PDB file of C-alpha atoms in Angstrom:
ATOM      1  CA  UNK M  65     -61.159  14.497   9.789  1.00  0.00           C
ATOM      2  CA  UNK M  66     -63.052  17.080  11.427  1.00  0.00           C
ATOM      3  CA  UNK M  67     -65.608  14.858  13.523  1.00  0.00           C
ATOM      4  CA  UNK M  68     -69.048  17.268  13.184  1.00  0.00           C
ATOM      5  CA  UNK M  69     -68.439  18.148   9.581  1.00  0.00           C
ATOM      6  CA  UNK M  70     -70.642  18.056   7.028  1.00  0.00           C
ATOM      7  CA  UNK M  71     -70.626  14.167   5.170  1.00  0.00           C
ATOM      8  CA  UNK M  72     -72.577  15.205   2.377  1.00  0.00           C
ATOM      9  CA  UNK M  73     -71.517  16.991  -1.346  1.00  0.00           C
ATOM     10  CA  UNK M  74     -73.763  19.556  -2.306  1.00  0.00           C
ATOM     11  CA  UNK M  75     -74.932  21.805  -5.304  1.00  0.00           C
ATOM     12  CA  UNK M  76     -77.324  24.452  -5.092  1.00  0.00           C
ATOM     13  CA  UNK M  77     -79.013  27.568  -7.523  1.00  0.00           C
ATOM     14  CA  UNK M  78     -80.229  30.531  -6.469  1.00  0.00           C
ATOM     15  CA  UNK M  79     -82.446  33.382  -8.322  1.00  0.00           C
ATOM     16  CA  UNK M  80     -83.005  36.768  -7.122  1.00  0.00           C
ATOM     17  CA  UNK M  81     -84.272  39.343  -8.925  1.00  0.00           C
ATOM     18  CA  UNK M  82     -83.624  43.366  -8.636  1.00  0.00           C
ATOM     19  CA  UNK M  83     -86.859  45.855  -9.547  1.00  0.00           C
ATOM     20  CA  UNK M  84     -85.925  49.424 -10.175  1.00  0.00           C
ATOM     21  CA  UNK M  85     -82.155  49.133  -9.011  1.00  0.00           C
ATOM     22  CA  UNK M  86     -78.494  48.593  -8.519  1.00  0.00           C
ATOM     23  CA  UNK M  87     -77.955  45.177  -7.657  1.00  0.00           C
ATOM     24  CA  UNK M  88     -73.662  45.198  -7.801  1.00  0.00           C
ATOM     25  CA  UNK M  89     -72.354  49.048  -8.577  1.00  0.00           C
ATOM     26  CA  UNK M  90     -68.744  48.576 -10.645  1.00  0.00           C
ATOM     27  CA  UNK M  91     -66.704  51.154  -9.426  1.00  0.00           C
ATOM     28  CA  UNK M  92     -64.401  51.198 -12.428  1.00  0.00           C
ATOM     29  CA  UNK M  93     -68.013  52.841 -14.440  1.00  0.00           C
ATOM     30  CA  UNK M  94     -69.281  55.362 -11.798  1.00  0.00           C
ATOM     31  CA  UNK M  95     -70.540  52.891  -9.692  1.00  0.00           C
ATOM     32  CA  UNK M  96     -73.660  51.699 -12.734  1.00  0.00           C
ATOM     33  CA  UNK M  97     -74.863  47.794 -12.239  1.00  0.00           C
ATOM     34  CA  UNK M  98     -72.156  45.842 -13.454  1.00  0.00           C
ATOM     35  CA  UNK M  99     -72.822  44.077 -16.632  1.00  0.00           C
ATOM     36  CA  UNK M 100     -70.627  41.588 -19.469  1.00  0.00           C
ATOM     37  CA  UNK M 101     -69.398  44.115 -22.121  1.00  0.00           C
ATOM     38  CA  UNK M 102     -69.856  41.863 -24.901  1.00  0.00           C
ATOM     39  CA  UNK M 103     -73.563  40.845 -24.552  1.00  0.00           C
ATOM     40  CA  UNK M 104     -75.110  43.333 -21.481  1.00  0.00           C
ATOM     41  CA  UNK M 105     -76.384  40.388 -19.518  1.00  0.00           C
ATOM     42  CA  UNK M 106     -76.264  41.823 -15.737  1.00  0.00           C
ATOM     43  CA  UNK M 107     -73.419  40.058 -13.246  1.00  0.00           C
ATOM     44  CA  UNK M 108     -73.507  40.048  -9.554  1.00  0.00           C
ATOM     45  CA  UNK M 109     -70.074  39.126  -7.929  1.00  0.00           C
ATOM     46  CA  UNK M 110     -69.502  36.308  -5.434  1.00  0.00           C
ATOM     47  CA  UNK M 111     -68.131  38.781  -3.147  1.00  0.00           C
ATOM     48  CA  UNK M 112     -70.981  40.760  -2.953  1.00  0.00           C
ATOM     49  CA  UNK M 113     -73.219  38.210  -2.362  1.00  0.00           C
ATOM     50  CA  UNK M 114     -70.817  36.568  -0.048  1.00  0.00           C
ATOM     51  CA  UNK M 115     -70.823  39.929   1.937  1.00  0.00           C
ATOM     52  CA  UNK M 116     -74.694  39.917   1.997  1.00  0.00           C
ATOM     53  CA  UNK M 117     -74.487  36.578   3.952  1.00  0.00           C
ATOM     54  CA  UNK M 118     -71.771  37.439   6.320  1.00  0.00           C
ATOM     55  CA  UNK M 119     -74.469  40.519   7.009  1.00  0.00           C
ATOM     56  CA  UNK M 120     -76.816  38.418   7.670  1.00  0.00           C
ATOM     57  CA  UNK M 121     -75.142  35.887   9.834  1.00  0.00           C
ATOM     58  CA  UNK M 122     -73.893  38.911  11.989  1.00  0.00           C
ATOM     59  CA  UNK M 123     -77.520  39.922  12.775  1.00  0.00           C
ATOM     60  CA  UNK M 124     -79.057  36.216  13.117  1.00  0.00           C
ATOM     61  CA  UNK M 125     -76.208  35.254  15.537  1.00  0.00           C
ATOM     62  CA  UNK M 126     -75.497  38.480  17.389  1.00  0.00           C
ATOM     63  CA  UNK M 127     -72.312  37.519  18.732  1.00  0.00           C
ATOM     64  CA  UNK M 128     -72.720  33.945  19.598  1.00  0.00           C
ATOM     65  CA  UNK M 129     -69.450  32.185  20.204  1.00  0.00           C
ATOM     66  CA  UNK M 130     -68.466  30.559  16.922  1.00  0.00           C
ATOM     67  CA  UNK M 131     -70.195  32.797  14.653  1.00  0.00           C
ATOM     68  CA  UNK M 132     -68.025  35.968  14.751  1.00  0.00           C
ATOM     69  CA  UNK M 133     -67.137  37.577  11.244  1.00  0.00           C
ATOM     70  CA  UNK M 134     -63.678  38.173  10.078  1.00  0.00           C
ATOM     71  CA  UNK M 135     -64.085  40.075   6.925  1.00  0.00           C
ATOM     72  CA  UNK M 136     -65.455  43.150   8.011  1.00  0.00           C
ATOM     73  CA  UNK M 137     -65.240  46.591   8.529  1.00  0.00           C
ATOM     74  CA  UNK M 138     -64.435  46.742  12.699  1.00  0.00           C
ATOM     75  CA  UNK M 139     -60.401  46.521  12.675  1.00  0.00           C
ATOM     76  CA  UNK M 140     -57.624  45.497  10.719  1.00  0.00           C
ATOM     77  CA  UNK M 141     -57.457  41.749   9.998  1.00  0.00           C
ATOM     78  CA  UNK M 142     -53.946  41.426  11.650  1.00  0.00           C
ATOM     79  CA  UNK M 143     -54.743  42.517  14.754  1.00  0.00           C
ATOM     80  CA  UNK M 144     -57.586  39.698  14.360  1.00  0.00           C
ATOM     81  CA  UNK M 145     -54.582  37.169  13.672  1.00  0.00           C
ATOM     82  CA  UNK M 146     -52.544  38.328  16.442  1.00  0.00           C
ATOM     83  CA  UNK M 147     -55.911  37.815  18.814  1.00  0.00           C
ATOM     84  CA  UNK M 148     -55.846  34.139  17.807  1.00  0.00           C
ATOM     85  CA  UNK M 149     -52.026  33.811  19.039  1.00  0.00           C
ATOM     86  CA  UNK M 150     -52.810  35.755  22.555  1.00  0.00           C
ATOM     87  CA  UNK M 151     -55.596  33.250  22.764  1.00  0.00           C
ATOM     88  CA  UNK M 152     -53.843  30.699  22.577  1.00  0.00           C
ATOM     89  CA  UNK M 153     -50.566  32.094  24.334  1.00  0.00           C
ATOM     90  CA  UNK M 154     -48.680  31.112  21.215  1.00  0.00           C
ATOM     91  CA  UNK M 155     -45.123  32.915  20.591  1.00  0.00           C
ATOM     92  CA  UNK M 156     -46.008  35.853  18.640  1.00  0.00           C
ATOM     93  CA  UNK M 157     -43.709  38.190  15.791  1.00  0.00           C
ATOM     94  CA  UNK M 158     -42.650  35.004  14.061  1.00  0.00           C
ATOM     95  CA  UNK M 159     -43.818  35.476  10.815  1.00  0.00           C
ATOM     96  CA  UNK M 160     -45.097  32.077  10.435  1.00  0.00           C
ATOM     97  CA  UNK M 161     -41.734  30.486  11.297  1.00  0.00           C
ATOM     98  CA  UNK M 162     -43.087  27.979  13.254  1.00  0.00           C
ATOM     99  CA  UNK M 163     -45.840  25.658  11.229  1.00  0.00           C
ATOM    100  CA  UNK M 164     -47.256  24.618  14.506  1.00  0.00           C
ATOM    101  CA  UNK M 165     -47.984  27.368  15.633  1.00  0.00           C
ATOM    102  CA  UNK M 166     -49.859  28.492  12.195  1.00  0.00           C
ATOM    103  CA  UNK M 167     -52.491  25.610  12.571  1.00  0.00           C
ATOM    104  CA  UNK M 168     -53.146  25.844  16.010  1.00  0.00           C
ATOM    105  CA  UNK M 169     -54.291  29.707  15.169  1.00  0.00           C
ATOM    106  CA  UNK M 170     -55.465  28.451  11.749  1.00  0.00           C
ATOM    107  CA  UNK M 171     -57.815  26.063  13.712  1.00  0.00           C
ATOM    108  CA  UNK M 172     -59.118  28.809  16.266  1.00  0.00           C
ATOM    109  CA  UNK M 173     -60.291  31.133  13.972  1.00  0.00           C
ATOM    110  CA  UNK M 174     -61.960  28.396  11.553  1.00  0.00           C
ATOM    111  CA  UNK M 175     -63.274  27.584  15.098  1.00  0.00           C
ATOM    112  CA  UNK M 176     -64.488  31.058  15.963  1.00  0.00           C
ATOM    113  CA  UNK M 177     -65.388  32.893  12.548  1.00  0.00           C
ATOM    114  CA  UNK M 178     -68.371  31.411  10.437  1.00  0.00           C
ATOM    115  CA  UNK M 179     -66.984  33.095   7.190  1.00  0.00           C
ATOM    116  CA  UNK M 180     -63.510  31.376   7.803  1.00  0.00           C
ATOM    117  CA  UNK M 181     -65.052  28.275   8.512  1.00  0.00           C
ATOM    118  CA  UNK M 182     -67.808  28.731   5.236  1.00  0.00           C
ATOM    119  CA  UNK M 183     -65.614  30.639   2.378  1.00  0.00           C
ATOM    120  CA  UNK M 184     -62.520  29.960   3.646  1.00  0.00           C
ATOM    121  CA  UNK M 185     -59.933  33.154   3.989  1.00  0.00           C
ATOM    122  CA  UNK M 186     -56.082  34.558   3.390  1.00  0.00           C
ATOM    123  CA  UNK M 187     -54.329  35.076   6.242  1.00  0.00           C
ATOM    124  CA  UNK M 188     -51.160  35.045   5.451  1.00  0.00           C
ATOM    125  CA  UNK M 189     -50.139  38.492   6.698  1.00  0.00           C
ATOM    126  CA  UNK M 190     -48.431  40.091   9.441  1.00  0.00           C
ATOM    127  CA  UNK M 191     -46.326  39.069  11.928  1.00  0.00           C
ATOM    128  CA  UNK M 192     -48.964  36.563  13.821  1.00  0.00           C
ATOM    129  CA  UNK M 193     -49.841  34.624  10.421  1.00  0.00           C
ATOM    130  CA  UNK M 194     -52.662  31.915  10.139  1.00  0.00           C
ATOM    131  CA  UNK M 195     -52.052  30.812   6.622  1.00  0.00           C
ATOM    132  CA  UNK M 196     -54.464  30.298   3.728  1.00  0.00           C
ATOM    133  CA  UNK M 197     -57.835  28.438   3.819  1.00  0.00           C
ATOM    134  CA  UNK M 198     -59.741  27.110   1.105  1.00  0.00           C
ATOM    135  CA  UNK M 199     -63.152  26.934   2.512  1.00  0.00           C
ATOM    136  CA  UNK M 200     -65.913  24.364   1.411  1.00  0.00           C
ATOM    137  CA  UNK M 201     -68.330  26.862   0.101  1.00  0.00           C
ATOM    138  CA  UNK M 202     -68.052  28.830  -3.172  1.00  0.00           C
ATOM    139  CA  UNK M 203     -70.415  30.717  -5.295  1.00  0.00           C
ATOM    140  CA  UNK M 204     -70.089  31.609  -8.932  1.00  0.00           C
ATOM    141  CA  UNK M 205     -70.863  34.871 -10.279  1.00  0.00           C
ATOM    142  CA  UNK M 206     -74.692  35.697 -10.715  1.00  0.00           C
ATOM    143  CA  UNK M 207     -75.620  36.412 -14.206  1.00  0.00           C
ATOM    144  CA  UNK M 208     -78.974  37.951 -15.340  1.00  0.00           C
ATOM    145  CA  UNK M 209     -81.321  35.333 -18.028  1.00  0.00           C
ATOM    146  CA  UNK M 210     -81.589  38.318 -20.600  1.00  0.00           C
ATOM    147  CA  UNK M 211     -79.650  41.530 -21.078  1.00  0.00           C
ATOM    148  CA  UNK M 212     -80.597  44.639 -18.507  1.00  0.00           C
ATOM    149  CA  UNK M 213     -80.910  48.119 -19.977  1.00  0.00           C
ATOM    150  CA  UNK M 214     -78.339  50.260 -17.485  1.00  0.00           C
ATOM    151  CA  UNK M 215     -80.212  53.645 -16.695  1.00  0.00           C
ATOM    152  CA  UNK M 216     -79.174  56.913 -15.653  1.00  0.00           C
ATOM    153  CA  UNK M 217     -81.354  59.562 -14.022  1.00  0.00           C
ATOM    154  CA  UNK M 218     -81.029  62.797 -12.504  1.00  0.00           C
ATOM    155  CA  UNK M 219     -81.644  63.373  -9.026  1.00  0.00           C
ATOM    156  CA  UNK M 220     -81.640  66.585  -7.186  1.00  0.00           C
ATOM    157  CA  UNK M 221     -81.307  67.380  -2.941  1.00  0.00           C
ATOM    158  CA  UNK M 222     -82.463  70.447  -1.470  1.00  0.00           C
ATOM    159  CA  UNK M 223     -79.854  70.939   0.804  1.00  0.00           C
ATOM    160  CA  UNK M 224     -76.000  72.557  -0.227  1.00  0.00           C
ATOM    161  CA  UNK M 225     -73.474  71.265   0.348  1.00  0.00           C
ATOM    162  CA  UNK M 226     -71.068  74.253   1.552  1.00  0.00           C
ATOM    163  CA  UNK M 227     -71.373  77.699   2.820  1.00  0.00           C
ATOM    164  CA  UNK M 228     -70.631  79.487  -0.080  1.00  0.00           C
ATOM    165  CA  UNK M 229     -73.311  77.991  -1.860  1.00  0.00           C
ATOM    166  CA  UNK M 230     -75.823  78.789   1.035  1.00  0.00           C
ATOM    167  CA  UNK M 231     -74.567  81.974   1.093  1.00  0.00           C
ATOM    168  CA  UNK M 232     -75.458  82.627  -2.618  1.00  0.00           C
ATOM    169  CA  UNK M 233     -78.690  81.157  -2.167  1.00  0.00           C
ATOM    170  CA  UNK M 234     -77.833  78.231  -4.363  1.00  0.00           C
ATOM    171  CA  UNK M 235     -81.413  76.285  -4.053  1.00  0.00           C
ATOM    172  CA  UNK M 236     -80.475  72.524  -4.497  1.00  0.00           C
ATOM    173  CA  UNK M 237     -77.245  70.260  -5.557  1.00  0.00           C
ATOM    174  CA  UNK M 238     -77.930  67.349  -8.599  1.00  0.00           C
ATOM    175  CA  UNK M 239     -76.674  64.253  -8.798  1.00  0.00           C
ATOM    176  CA  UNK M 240     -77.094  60.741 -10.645  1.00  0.00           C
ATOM    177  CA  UNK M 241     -79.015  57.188 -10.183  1.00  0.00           C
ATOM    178  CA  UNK M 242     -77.779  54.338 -12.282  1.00  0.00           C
ATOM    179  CA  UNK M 243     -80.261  51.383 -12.339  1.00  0.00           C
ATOM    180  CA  UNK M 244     -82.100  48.661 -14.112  1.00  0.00           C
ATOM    181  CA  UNK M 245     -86.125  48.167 -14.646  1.00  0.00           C
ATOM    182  CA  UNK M 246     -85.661  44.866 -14.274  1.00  0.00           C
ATOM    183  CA  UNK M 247     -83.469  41.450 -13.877  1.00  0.00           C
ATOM    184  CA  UNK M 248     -83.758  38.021 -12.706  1.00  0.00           C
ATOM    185  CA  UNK M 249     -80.405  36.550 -12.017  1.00  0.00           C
ATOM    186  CA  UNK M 250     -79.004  33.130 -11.370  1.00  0.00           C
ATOM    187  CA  UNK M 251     -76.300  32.029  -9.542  1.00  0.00           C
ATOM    188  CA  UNK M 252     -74.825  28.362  -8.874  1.00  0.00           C
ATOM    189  CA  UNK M 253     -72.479  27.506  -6.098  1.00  0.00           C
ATOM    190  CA  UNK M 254     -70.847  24.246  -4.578  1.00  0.00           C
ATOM    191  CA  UNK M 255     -70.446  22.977  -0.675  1.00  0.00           C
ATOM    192  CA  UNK M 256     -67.557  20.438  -0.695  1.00  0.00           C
ATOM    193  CA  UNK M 257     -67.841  18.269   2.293  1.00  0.00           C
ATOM    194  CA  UNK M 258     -63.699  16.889   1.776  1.00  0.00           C
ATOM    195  CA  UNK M 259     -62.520  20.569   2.587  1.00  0.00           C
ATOM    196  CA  UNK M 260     -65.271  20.399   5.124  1.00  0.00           C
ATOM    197  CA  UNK M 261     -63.567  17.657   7.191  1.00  0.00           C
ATOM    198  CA  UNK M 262     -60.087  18.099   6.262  1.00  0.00           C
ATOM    199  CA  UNK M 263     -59.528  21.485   6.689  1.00  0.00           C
ATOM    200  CA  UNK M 264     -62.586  23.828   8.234  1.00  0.00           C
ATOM    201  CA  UNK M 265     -65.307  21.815   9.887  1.00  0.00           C
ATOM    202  CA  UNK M 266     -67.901  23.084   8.067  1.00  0.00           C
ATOM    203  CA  UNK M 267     -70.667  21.848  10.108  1.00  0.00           C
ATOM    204  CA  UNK M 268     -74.398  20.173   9.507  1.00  0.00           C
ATOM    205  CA  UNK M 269     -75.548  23.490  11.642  1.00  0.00           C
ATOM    206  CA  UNK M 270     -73.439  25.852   9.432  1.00  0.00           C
ATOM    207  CA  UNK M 271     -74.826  24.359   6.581  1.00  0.00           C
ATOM    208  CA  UNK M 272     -78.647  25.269   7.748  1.00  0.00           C
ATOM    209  CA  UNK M 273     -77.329  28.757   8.502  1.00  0.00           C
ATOM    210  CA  UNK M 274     -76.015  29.422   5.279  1.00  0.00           C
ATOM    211  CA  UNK M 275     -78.953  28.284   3.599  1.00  0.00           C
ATOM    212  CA  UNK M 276     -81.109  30.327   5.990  1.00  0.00           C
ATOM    213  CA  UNK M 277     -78.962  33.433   5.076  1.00  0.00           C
ATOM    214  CA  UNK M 278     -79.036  32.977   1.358  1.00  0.00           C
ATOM    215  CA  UNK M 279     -83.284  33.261   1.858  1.00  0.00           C
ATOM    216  CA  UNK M 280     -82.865  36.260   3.710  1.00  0.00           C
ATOM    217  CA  UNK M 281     -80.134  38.107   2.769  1.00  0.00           C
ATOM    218  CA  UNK M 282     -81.825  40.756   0.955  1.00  0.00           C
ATOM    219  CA  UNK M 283     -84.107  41.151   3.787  1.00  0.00           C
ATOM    220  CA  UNK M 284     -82.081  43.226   6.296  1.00  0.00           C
ATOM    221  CA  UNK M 285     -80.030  44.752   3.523  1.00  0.00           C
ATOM    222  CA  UNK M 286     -82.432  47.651   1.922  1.00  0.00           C
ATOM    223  CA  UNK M 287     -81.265  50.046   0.391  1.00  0.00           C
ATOM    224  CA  UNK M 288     -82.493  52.866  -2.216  1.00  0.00           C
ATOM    225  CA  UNK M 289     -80.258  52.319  -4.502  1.00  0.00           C
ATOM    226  CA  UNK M 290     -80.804  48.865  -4.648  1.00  0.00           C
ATOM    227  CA  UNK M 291     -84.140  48.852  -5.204  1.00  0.00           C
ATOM    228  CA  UNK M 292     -86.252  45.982  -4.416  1.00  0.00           C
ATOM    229  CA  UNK M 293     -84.291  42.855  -4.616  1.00  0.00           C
ATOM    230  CA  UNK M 294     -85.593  39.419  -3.832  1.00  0.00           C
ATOM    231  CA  UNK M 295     -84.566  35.651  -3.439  1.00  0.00           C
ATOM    232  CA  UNK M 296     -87.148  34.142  -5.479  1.00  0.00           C
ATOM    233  CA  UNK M 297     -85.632  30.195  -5.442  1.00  0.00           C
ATOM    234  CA  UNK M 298     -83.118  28.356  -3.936  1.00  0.00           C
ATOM    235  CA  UNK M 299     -83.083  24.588  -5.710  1.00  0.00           C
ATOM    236  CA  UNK M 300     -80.108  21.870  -3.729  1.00  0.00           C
ATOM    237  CA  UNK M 301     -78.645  19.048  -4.698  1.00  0.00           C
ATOM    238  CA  UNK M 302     -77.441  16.386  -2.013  1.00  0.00           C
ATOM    239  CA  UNK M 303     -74.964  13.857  -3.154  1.00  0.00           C
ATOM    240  CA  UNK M 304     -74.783  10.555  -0.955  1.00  0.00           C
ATOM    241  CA  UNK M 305     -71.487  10.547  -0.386  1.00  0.00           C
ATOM    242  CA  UNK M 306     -68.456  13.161   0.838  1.00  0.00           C
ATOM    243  CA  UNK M 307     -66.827  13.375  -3.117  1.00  0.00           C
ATOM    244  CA  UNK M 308     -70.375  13.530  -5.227  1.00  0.00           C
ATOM    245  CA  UNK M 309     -71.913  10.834  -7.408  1.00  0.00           C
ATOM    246  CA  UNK M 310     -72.776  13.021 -10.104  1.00  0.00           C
ATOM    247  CA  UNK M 311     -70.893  15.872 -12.074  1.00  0.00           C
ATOM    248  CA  UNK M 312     -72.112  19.644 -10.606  1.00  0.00           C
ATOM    249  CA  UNK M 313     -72.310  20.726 -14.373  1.00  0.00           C
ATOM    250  CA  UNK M 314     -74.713  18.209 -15.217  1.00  0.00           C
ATOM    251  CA  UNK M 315     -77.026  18.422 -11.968  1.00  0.00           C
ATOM    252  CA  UNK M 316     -76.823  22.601 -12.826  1.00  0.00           C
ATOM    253  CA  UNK M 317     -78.397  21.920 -16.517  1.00  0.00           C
ATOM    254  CA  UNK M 318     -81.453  20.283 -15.032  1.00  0.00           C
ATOM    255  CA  UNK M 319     -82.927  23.462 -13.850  1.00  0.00           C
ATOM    256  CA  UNK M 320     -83.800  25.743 -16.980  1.00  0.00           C
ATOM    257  CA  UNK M 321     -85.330  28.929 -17.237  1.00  0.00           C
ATOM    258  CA  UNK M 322     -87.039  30.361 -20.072  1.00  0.00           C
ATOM    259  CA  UNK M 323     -89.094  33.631 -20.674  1.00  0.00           C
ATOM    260  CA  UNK M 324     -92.462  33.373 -21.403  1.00  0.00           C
ATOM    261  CA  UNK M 325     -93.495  33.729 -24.876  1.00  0.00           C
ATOM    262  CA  UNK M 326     -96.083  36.684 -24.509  1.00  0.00           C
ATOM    263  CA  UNK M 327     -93.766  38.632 -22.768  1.00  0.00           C
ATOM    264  CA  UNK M 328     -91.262  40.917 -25.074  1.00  0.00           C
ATOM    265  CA  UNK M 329     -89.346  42.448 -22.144  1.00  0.00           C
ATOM    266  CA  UNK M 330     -89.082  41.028 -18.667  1.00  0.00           C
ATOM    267  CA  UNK M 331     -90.534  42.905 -16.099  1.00  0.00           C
ATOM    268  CA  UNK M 332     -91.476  40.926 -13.780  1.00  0.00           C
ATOM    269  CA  UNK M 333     -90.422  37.799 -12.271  1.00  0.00           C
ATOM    270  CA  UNK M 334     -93.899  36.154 -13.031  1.00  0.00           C
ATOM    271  CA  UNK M 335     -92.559  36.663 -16.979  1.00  0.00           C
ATOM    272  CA  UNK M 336     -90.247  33.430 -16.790  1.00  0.00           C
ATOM    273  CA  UNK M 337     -91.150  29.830 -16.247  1.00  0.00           C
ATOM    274  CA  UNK M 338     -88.459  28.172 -14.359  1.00  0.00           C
ATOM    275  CA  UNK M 339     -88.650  24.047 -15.112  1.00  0.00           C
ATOM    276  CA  UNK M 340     -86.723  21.076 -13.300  1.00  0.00           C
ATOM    277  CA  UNK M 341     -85.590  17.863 -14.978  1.00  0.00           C
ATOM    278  CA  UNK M 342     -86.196  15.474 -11.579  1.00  0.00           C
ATOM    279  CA  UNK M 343     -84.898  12.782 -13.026  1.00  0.00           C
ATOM    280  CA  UNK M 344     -81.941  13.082 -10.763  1.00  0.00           C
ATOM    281  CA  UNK M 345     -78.702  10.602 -11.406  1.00  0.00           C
ATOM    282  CA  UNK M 346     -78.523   7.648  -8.926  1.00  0.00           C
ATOM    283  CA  UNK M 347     -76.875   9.148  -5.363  1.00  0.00           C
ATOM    284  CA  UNK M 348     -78.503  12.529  -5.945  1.00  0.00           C
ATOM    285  CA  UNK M 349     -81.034  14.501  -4.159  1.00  0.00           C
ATOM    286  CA  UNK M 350     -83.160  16.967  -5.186  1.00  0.00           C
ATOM    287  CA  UNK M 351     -84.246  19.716  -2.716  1.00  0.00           C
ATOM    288  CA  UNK M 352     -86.533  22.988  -3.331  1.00  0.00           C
ATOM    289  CA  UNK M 353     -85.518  24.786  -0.178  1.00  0.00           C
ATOM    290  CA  UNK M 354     -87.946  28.188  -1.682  1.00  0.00           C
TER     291      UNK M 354
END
């Protein structure tokens, strides 16, 4: 057992809402919000949201030893691996061979990245391996409450793109915005203290980062095609113990949302009423973090 790990099973539900954009482009459709096929409610992936708080954890922590990020965009992930084997002068080109060795670099990078340590990682490739880790934090998809209308508009830019054009006096280029007027979205997700201990040390201070990040991960990630996105709640549940004293689906159907009578299409996020049973099961917490 990992001795600073979390000792406490949580729950917890988000809702953000987008305004006049893009919340999760699907790049199998041009890149327009994703949505379900079947009944157009909106969907925003766990791995985009995931990548939102890694963002944000990058920028809070600046570098501070034990908060580096390992899914990102810097260098290849291998080369990452083979870091944690130098660090530790462990025998490197094995391919995993030796199971030892595996854990001991398995253990310094849940030691040194915050995503490793949070969502847990594959890292199972290359010749300096460090196995697979189920982390103690997952997050469903987001789904929107009602169906979003998917938009396209025209845009144009004054400016060509290559000589030739310039050269025939071509006066502007066109191109294409896919949004949505509106969506409020919900999203549930699950901290499991037993993977917390056994396998990551998921830590009482990690756990106040990530629900720091989840406020403010739309803060310092703007964008115009976006729009303007918000976190608008973020409701917890603390179980007394490390396995839970309640099931998470039941704790999840306490919190309802409905929209509000007078309104015929959602527009804003003042159009819903959001209620909470708190008549919590015995061993459960409730906690309105926003």
């Amino acid at each position: 057992m990992k001795n600073n790990a979390i000792k406490n099973r949580y729950e917890f539900v988000m809702f953000f809402d987008v305004e006049n954009g893009n919340p999760n482009g699907d790049p199998d459709a041009g890149n327009m919000p994703r949505t379900d096929p079947e009944t157009s409610f909106g969907i925003v992936t766990d791995v985009c949201l995931k990548r939102k708080i890694r963002n944000f954890v990058e920028l809070y922590k600046d570098g501070d030893s034990g908060y580096n990020i390992l899914v990102k965009a810097d260098r290849s992930l291998n080369s990452k691996f083979t870091e944690a084997y130098d660090a530790l002068k462990l025998e490197k080109g094995k391919k995993g061979k030796n199971t030892d060795d595996v854990k001991k670099a398995q253990e310094y990078i849940c030691a040194n990245y915050f995503d490793v340590r949070t969502f847990g990682a594959v890292m199972s490739t290359g010749n300096d391996p460090c196995g697979i880790v189920r982390g103690p934090v997952q997050i469903n998809f987001a789904k929107s409450i009602d169906p979003v209308y998917v938009q396209d508009i025209t845009v144009t830019r004054q400016a060509v793109t290559t000589e030739k054009d310039f050269t025939e006096k071509k006066q502007s280029e066109m191109g294409k915005k896919s949004f949505i007027s509106y969506g409020l979205y919900r999203a549930e997700g699950y901290v499991s203290a037993m993977l917390a201990q056994k396998v990551t040390g998921f830590s009482e201070e990690d756990l106040e980062l990530l629900w720091t990040s989840i406020i403010n991960m739309f803060e310092n990630d703007r964008s115009a095609s976006r729009g303007k996105m918000c976190l608008r709640k973020l409701y917890i549940f603390k179980h007394e113990s490390a396995l839970g004293n309640a099931p998470a689906h039941i704790l999840f159907d306490k919190i309802k949302v409905e929209k509000k009578e007078e309104c015929e299409i959602p527009r804003k996020f003042e159009d819903y009423t959001i209620t909470v049973d708190n008549n919590m099961p015995s061993g459960v917490e409730f906690i309105e973090k926003l």
